Amino acid sequence: MTRALAIFTVSAGGMRLRVRLLASVRDVDREFRKGRPRRNGNVVHAYFESSVRARARTVGTIALPADGNLPELVPHEVAHAVTHHLANWSPEGGFTWQGDDERLATTIGLLCARVRAGLEARGVEA
């Protein structure tokens, strides 16, 4: 695992999300691949990894690069995390949402704002 510049947790809408800030897109890509070769030539700029433990303190972790396009990457990865947490998943239909979309949108918005504030508090412009 690549050494993180910062690790912090944000929460909103009843969920907690861990944030790992890595130095570069290259570090994020390398960590995501876990030493495996890149098969399709695509570079991973950021990612969400859900918690595997049933009683984990967070729903998962997003990894972000300090040198990346954070205004785009933060909402993208937060949306993955919130969707994973609030939506239902089945092998046949993938993720489905049958709840209040206002809760979904509000949680995404609040978490994005808190991630950005956390990054900015650590000297990273988001």
PDB file of C-alpha atoms in Angstrom:
ATOM      1  CA  MET A   1       0.000   0.000   0.000  1.00  0.00           C
ATOM      2  CA  THR A   2       1.288   3.416  -0.973  1.00  0.00           C
ATOM      3  CA  ARG A   3       2.040   5.825   1.832  1.00  0.00           C
ATOM      4  CA  ALA A   4      -0.775   8.381   2.084  1.00  0.00           C
ATOM      5  CA  LEU A   5      -0.177  12.107   2.482  1.00  0.00           C
ATOM      6  CA  ALA A   6      -3.315  12.238   4.644  1.00  0.00           C
ATOM      7  CA  ILE A   7      -6.086   9.957   5.863  1.00  0.00           C
ATOM      8  CA  PHE A   8      -9.305  11.322   7.313  1.00  0.00           C
ATOM      9  CA  THR A   9     -12.963  10.383   7.732  1.00  0.00           C
ATOM     10  CA  VAL A  10     -16.054  12.364   6.754  1.00  0.00           C
ATOM     11  CA  SER A  11     -19.663  11.630   7.582  1.00  0.00           C
ATOM     12  CA  ALA A  12     -23.149  12.621   6.458  1.00  0.00           C
ATOM     13  CA  GLY A  13     -26.523  10.983   6.035  1.00  0.00           C
ATOM     14  CA  GLY A  14     -25.730   8.256   8.531  1.00  0.00           C
ATOM     15  CA  MET A  15     -22.633   7.055   6.708  1.00  0.00           C
ATOM     16  CA  ARG A  16     -18.926   7.463   7.319  1.00  0.00           C
ATOM     17  CA  LEU A  17     -16.398   7.495   4.479  1.00  0.00           C
ATOM     18  CA  ARG A  18     -12.623   7.176   4.773  1.00  0.00           C
ATOM     19  CA  VAL A  19     -10.491   9.352   2.476  1.00  0.00           C
ATOM     20  CA  ARG A  20      -6.887   8.536   1.525  1.00  0.00           C
ATOM     21  CA  LEU A  21      -4.943  11.305  -0.178  1.00  0.00           C
ATOM     22  CA  LEU A  22      -2.030  10.040  -2.233  1.00  0.00           C
ATOM     23  CA  ALA A  23       0.644  12.201  -3.849  1.00  0.00           C
ATOM     24  CA  SER A  24      -0.133  11.461  -7.485  1.00  0.00           C
ATOM     25  CA  VAL A  25      -2.374   9.789 -10.026  1.00  0.00           C
ATOM     26  CA  ARG A  26       0.487   7.367 -10.595  1.00  0.00           C
ATOM     27  CA  ASP A  27       0.386   6.369  -6.903  1.00  0.00           C
ATOM     28  CA  VAL A  28      -3.402   5.883  -7.034  1.00  0.00           C
ATOM     29  CA  ASP A  29      -3.126   3.744 -10.161  1.00  0.00           C
ATOM     30  CA  ARG A  30      -0.327   1.640  -8.684  1.00  0.00           C
ATOM     31  CA  GLU A  31      -2.243   1.118  -5.424  1.00  0.00           C
ATOM     32  CA  PHE A  32      -5.466   0.205  -7.251  1.00  0.00           C
ATOM     33  CA  ARG A  33      -3.689  -2.402  -9.385  1.00  0.00           C
ATOM     34  CA  LYS A  34      -1.954  -3.881  -6.301  1.00  0.00           C
ATOM     35  CA  GLY A  35       1.096  -4.799  -8.347  1.00  0.00           C
ATOM     36  CA  ARG A  36      -0.852  -6.391 -11.193  1.00  0.00           C
ATOM     37  CA  PRO A  37       0.012  -5.265 -14.716  1.00  0.00           C
ATOM     38  CA  ARG A  38      -2.252  -2.731 -16.392  1.00  0.00           C
ATOM     39  CA  ARG A  39      -4.256  -4.746 -18.941  1.00  0.00           C
ATOM     40  CA  ASN A  40      -6.172  -2.200 -20.976  1.00  0.00           C
ATOM     41  CA  GLY A  41      -3.851   0.791 -20.868  1.00  0.00           C
ATOM     42  CA  ASN A  42      -6.278   2.867 -18.781  1.00  0.00           C
ATOM     43  CA  VAL A  43      -4.887   4.736 -15.785  1.00  0.00           C
ATOM     44  CA  VAL A  44      -7.020   4.753 -12.619  1.00  0.00           C
ATOM     45  CA  HIS A  45      -7.152   8.350 -11.348  1.00  0.00           C
ATOM     46  CA  ALA A  46      -9.172   7.663  -8.171  1.00  0.00           C
ATOM     47  CA  TYR A  47     -11.221   4.806  -6.772  1.00  0.00           C
ATOM     48  CA  PHE A  48     -13.751   3.694  -4.164  1.00  0.00           C
ATOM     49  CA  GLU A  49     -13.272   0.439  -2.288  1.00  0.00           C
ATOM     50  CA  SER A  50     -16.131  -0.750  -0.098  1.00  0.00           C
ATOM     51  CA  SER A  51     -15.514  -2.118   3.367  1.00  0.00           C
ATOM     52  CA  VAL A  52     -15.462  -5.873   3.405  1.00  0.00           C
ATOM     53  CA  ARG A  53     -16.223  -6.314   7.087  1.00  0.00           C
ATOM     54  CA  ALA A  54     -19.889  -6.393   8.039  1.00  0.00           C
ATOM     55  CA  ARG A  55     -19.365  -4.131  11.056  1.00  0.00           C
ATOM     56  CA  ALA A  56     -16.815  -1.762   9.587  1.00  0.00           C
ATOM     57  CA  ARG A  57     -16.780   1.785  10.942  1.00  0.00           C
ATOM     58  CA  THR A  58     -16.915   3.219   7.423  1.00  0.00           C
ATOM     59  CA  VAL A  59     -18.761   2.218   4.251  1.00  0.00           C
ATOM     60  CA  GLY A  60     -15.414   2.197   2.496  1.00  0.00           C
ATOM     61  CA  THR A  61     -12.481   4.260   1.330  1.00  0.00           C
ATOM     62  CA  ILE A  62     -11.926   6.626  -1.551  1.00  0.00           C
ATOM     63  CA  ALA A  63      -8.370   7.176  -2.768  1.00  0.00           C
ATOM     64  CA  LEU A  64      -7.628  10.538  -4.370  1.00  0.00           C
ATOM     65  CA  PRO A  65      -4.480  12.022  -5.942  1.00  0.00           C
ATOM     66  CA  ALA A  66      -3.212  15.401  -4.714  1.00  0.00           C
ATOM     67  CA  ASP A  67      -2.226  16.216  -8.308  1.00  0.00           C
ATOM     68  CA  GLY A  68      -5.502  15.056  -9.877  1.00  0.00           C
ATOM     69  CA  ASN A  69      -8.637  16.817 -11.120  1.00  0.00           C
ATOM     70  CA  LEU A  70     -10.262  16.842  -7.679  1.00  0.00           C
ATOM     71  CA  PRO A  71     -13.360  18.919  -8.625  1.00  0.00           C
ATOM     72  CA  GLU A  72     -14.269  16.026 -10.937  1.00  0.00           C
ATOM     73  CA  LEU A  73     -12.853  13.073  -8.972  1.00  0.00           C
ATOM     74  CA  VAL A  74     -14.350  13.858  -5.541  1.00  0.00           C
ATOM     75  CA  PRO A  75     -18.038  13.816  -6.623  1.00  0.00           C
ATOM     76  CA  HIS A  76     -17.436  10.816  -8.885  1.00  0.00           C
ATOM     77  CA  GLU A  77     -15.995   8.665  -6.095  1.00  0.00           C
ATOM     78  CA  VAL A  78     -18.426   9.945  -3.454  1.00  0.00           C
ATOM     79  CA  ALA A  79     -21.317   9.022  -5.767  1.00  0.00           C
ATOM     80  CA  HIS A  80     -19.906   5.485  -6.010  1.00  0.00           C
ATOM     81  CA  ALA A  81     -19.698   5.262  -2.221  1.00  0.00           C
ATOM     82  CA  VAL A  82     -23.194   6.602  -1.549  1.00  0.00           C
ATOM     83  CA  THR A  83     -24.769   4.503  -4.300  1.00  0.00           C
ATOM     84  CA  HIS A  84     -23.036   1.408  -3.000  1.00  0.00           C
ATOM     85  CA  HIS A  85     -24.257   2.144   0.522  1.00  0.00           C
ATOM     86  CA  LEU A  86     -27.835   3.233  -0.174  1.00  0.00           C
ATOM     87  CA  ALA A  87     -28.814   1.271  -3.287  1.00  0.00           C
ATOM     88  CA  ASN A  88     -29.728  -2.386  -3.579  1.00  0.00           C
ATOM     89  CA  TRP A  89     -27.541  -4.651  -5.679  1.00  0.00           C
ATOM     90  CA  SER A  90     -28.458  -7.840  -7.515  1.00  0.00           C
ATOM     91  CA  PRO A  91     -26.494  -9.844 -10.094  1.00  0.00           C
ATOM     92  CA  GLU A  92     -29.360  -9.531 -12.579  1.00  0.00           C
ATOM     93  CA  GLY A  93     -30.075  -5.821 -12.337  1.00  0.00           C
ATOM     94  CA  GLY A  94     -26.958  -4.250 -10.837  1.00  0.00           C
ATOM     95  CA  PHE A  95     -27.678  -1.315  -8.530  1.00  0.00           C
ATOM     96  CA  THR A  96     -31.265  -0.167  -8.148  1.00  0.00           C
ATOM     97  CA  TRP A  97     -32.581   2.763  -6.178  1.00  0.00           C
ATOM     98  CA  GLN A  98     -36.098   2.720  -4.814  1.00  0.00           C
ATOM     99  CA  GLY A  99     -35.744   5.260  -2.047  1.00  0.00           C
ATOM    100  CA  ASP A 100     -36.021   8.995  -1.792  1.00  0.00           C
ATOM    101  CA  ASP A 101     -33.673  10.512  -4.368  1.00  0.00           C
ATOM    102  CA  GLU A 102     -33.465  13.626  -2.187  1.00  0.00           C
ATOM    103  CA  ARG A 103     -31.660  11.579   0.479  1.00  0.00           C
ATOM    104  CA  LEU A 104     -29.262  10.230  -2.141  1.00  0.00           C
ATOM    105  CA  ALA A 105     -28.505  13.669  -3.599  1.00  0.00           C
ATOM    106  CA  THR A 106     -28.207  15.352  -0.204  1.00  0.00           C
ATOM    107  CA  THR A 107     -25.817  12.721   1.121  1.00  0.00           C
ATOM    108  CA  ILE A 108     -23.641  12.993  -1.991  1.00  0.00           C
ATOM    109  CA  GLY A 109     -23.596  16.787  -1.742  1.00  0.00           C
ATOM    110  CA  LEU A 110     -22.760  16.866   1.964  1.00  0.00           C
ATOM    111  CA  LEU A 111     -20.021  14.257   1.673  1.00  0.00           C
ATOM    112  CA  CYS A 112     -18.469  16.044  -1.319  1.00  0.00           C
ATOM    113  CA  ALA A 113     -18.387  19.311   0.618  1.00  0.00           C
ATOM    114  CA  ARG A 114     -16.810  17.603   3.630  1.00  0.00           C
ATOM    115  CA  VAL A 115     -14.194  15.784   1.560  1.00  0.00           C
ATOM    116  CA  ARG A 116     -13.268  19.041  -0.182  1.00  0.00           C
ATOM    117  CA  ALA A 117     -13.067  20.860   3.174  1.00  0.00           C
ATOM    118  CA  GLY A 118     -10.864  18.074   4.533  1.00  0.00           C
ATOM    119  CA  LEU A 119      -8.553  18.307   1.544  1.00  0.00           C
ATOM    120  CA  GLU A 120      -8.358  22.093   1.741  1.00  0.00           C
ATOM    121  CA  ALA A 121      -7.618  21.902   5.481  1.00  0.00           C
ATOM    122  CA  ARG A 122      -4.602  19.814   4.487  1.00  0.00           C
ATOM    123  CA  GLY A 123      -3.410  22.348   1.925  1.00  0.00           C
ATOM    124  CA  VAL A 124      -4.804  20.656  -1.185  1.00  0.00           C
ATOM    125  CA  GLU A 125      -6.970  22.793  -3.448  1.00  0.00           C
ATOM    126  CA  ALA A 126     -10.128  20.869  -4.245  1.00  0.00           C
TER     127      ALA A 126
END
